[in-house]
Short mmCIF file of C-alpha atoms in Angstrom, two decimals:
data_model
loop_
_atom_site.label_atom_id
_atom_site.label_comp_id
_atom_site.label_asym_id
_atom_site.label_seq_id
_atom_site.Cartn_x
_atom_site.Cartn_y
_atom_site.Cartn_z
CA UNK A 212 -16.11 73.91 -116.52
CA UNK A 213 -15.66 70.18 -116.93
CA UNK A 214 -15.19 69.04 -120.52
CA UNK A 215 -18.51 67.13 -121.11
CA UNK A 216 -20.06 70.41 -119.53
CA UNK A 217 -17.88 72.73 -122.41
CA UNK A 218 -19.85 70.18 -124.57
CA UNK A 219 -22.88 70.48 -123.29
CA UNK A 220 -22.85 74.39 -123.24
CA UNK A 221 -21.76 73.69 -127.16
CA UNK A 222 -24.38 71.88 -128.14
CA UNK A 223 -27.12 73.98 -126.15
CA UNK A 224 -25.54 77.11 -128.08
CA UNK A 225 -25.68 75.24 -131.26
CA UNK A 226 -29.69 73.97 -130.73
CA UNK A 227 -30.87 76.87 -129.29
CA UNK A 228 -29.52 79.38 -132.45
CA UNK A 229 -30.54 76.61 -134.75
CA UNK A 230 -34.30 76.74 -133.11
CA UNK A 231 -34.51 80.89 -133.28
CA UNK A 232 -33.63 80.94 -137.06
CA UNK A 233 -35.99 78.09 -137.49
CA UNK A 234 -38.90 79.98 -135.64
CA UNK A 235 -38.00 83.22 -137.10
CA UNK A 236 -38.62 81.57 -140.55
CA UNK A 237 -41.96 80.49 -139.44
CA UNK A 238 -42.59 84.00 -137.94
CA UNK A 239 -42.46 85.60 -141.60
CA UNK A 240 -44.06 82.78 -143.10
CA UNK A 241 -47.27 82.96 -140.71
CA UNK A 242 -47.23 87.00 -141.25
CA UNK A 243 -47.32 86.17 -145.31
CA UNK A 244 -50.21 83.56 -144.79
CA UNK A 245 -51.85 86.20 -142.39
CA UNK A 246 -51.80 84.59 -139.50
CA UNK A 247 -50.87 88.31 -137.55
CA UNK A 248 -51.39 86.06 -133.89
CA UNK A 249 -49.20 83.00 -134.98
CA UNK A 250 -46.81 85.55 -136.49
CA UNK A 251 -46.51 87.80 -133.28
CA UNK A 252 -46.61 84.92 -130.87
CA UNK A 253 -43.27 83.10 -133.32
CA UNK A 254 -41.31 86.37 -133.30
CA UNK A 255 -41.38 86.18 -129.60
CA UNK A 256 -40.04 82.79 -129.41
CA UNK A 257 -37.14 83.59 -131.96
CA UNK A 258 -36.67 86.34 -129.51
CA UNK A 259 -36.52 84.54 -126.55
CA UNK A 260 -33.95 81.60 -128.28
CA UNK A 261 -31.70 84.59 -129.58
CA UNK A 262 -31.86 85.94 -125.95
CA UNK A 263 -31.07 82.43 -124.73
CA UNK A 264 -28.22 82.08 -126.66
CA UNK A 265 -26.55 84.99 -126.04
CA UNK A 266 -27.02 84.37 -121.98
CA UNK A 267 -24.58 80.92 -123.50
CA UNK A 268 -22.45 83.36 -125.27
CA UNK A 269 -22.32 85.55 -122.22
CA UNK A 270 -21.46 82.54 -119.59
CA UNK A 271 -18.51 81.39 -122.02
CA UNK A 272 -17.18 84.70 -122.46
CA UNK A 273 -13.90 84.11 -120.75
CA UNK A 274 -13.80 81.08 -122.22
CA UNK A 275 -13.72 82.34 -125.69
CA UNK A 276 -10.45 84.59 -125.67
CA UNK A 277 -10.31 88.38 -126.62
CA UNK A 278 -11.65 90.01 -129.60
CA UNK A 279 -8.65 89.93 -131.65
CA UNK A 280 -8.28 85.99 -131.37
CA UNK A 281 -12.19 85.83 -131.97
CA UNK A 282 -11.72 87.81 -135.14
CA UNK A 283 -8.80 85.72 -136.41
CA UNK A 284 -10.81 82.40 -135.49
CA UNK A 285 -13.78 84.01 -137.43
CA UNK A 286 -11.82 85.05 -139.82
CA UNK A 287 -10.43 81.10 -140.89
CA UNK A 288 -13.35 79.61 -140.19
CA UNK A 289 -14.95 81.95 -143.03
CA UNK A 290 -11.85 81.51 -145.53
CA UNK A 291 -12.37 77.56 -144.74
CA UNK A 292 -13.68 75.92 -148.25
CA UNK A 293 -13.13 72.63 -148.85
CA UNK A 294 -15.31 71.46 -146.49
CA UNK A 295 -18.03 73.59 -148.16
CA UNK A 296 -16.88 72.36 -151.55
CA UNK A 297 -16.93 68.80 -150.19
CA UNK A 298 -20.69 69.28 -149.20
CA UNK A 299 -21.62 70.74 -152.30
CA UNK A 300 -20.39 67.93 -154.12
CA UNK A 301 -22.01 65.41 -151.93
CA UNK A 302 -25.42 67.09 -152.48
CA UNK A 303 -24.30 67.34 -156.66
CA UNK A 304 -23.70 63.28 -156.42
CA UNK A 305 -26.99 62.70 -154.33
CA UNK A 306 -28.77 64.51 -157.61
CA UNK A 307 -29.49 67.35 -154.99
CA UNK A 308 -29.11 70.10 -157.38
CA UNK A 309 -30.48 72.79 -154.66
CA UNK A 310 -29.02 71.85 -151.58
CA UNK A 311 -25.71 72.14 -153.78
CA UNK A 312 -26.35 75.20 -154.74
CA UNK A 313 -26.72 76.75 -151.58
CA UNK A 314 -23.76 75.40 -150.59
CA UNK A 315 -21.91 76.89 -153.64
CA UNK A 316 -23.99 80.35 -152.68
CA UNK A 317 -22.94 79.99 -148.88
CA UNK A 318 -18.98 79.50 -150.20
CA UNK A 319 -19.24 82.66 -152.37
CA UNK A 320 -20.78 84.83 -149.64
CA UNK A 321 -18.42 83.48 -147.08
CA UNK A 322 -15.39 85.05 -149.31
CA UNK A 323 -17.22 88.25 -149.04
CA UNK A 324 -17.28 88.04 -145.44
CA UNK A 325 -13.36 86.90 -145.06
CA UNK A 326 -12.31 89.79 -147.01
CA UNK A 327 -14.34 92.29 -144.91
CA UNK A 328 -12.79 90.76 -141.72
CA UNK A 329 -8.82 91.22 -142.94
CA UNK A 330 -8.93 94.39 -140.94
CA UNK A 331 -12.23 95.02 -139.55
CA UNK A 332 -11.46 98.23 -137.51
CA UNK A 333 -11.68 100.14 -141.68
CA UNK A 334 -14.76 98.19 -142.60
CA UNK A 335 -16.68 100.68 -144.18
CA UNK A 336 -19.49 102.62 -142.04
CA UNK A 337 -22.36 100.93 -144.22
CA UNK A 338 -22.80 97.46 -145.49
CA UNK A 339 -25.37 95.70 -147.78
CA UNK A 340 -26.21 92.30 -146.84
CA UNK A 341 -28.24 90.20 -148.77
CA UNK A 342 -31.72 88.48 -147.36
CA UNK A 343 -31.21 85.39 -149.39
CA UNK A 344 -27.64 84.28 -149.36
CA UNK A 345 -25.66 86.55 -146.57
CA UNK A 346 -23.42 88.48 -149.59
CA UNK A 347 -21.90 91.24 -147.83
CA UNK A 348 -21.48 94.79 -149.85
CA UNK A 349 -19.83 97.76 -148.92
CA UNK A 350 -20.76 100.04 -152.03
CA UNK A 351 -24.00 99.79 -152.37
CA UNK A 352 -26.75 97.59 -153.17
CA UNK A 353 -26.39 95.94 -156.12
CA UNK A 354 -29.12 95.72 -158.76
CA UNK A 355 -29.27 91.86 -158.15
CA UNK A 356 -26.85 89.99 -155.75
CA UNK A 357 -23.91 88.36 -157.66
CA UNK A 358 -24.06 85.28 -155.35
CA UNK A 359 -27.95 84.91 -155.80
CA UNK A 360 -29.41 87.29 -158.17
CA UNK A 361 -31.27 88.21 -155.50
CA UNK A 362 -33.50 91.86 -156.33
CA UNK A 363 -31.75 94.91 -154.78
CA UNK A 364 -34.77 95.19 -152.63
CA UNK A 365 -33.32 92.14 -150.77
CA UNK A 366 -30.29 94.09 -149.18
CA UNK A 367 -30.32 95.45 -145.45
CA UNK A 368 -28.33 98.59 -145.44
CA UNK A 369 -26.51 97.76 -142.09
CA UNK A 370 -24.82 101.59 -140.55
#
């Protein structure tokens, strides 16, 4: 694969995930307004962008190394800060008082996730992940999420 293909393969990956969360957020918003057709037909799409995205995945799999280098790269990438601290000051000198707290909640949950992957062949055989900020849990659900204070209700028991 030529390099400005690699980049366009990239980008497509990036876009395409980007659009299924995006439609899957309008999914559950049309099913709270309800909107059951809108809601259906939105669910689909996210659907067909995750499915799209993993045919990306798929193509580049030799491209992407073996599973222990993935899990390393993950790994960093999720231990990375400072360019989540940088952002989160940004958004705290832009008066953006939200936008840096999410980044301050996506930093937190991101150290749950790095010390779940130091040896991911014992993670534990159920997880708790949070609906609101991505905390990971391997207990059980807390009463509210220490990232978010986000209701116990809001954890997926993952098995």
């Amino acid at each position: 694969m030529t390099e400005k293909t690699s980049e366009n393969m990239r980008q497509a990956l990036a876009d395409t995930s980007l659009e299924a969360a995006r439609t899957s957020v309008l999914a559950k918003l049309a099913q709270k307004s309800e909107r059951p057709n809108a809601a259906r037909l939105l669910k689909a799409l996210a659907l067909a962008d995750e499915a799209q995205a993993r045919r990306i995945l798929a193509l580049a799999r030799g491209k992407l190394g073996g599973l222990d280098e993935g899990l390393r790269d993950l790994a960093q990438r999720k231990a990375q800060e400072d360019a989540l601290r940088l952002k989160q000051e940004q958004a705290l000198a832009e008066g953006r008082a939200t936008e840096a707290a999410l980044f301050g909640q996506i930093l937190q949950a991101g150290r749950s996730h790095a010390e779940l992957l130091t040896d991911p062949d014992k993670s534990p055989p159920v997880l708790f992940v949070c609906q609101i900020c991505g905390y990971l849990i391997h207990t059980e659900a807390p009463e509210n999420c220490p990232v978010c204070q986000a209701v116990r209700e809001r954890f997926d028991k993952v098995e």
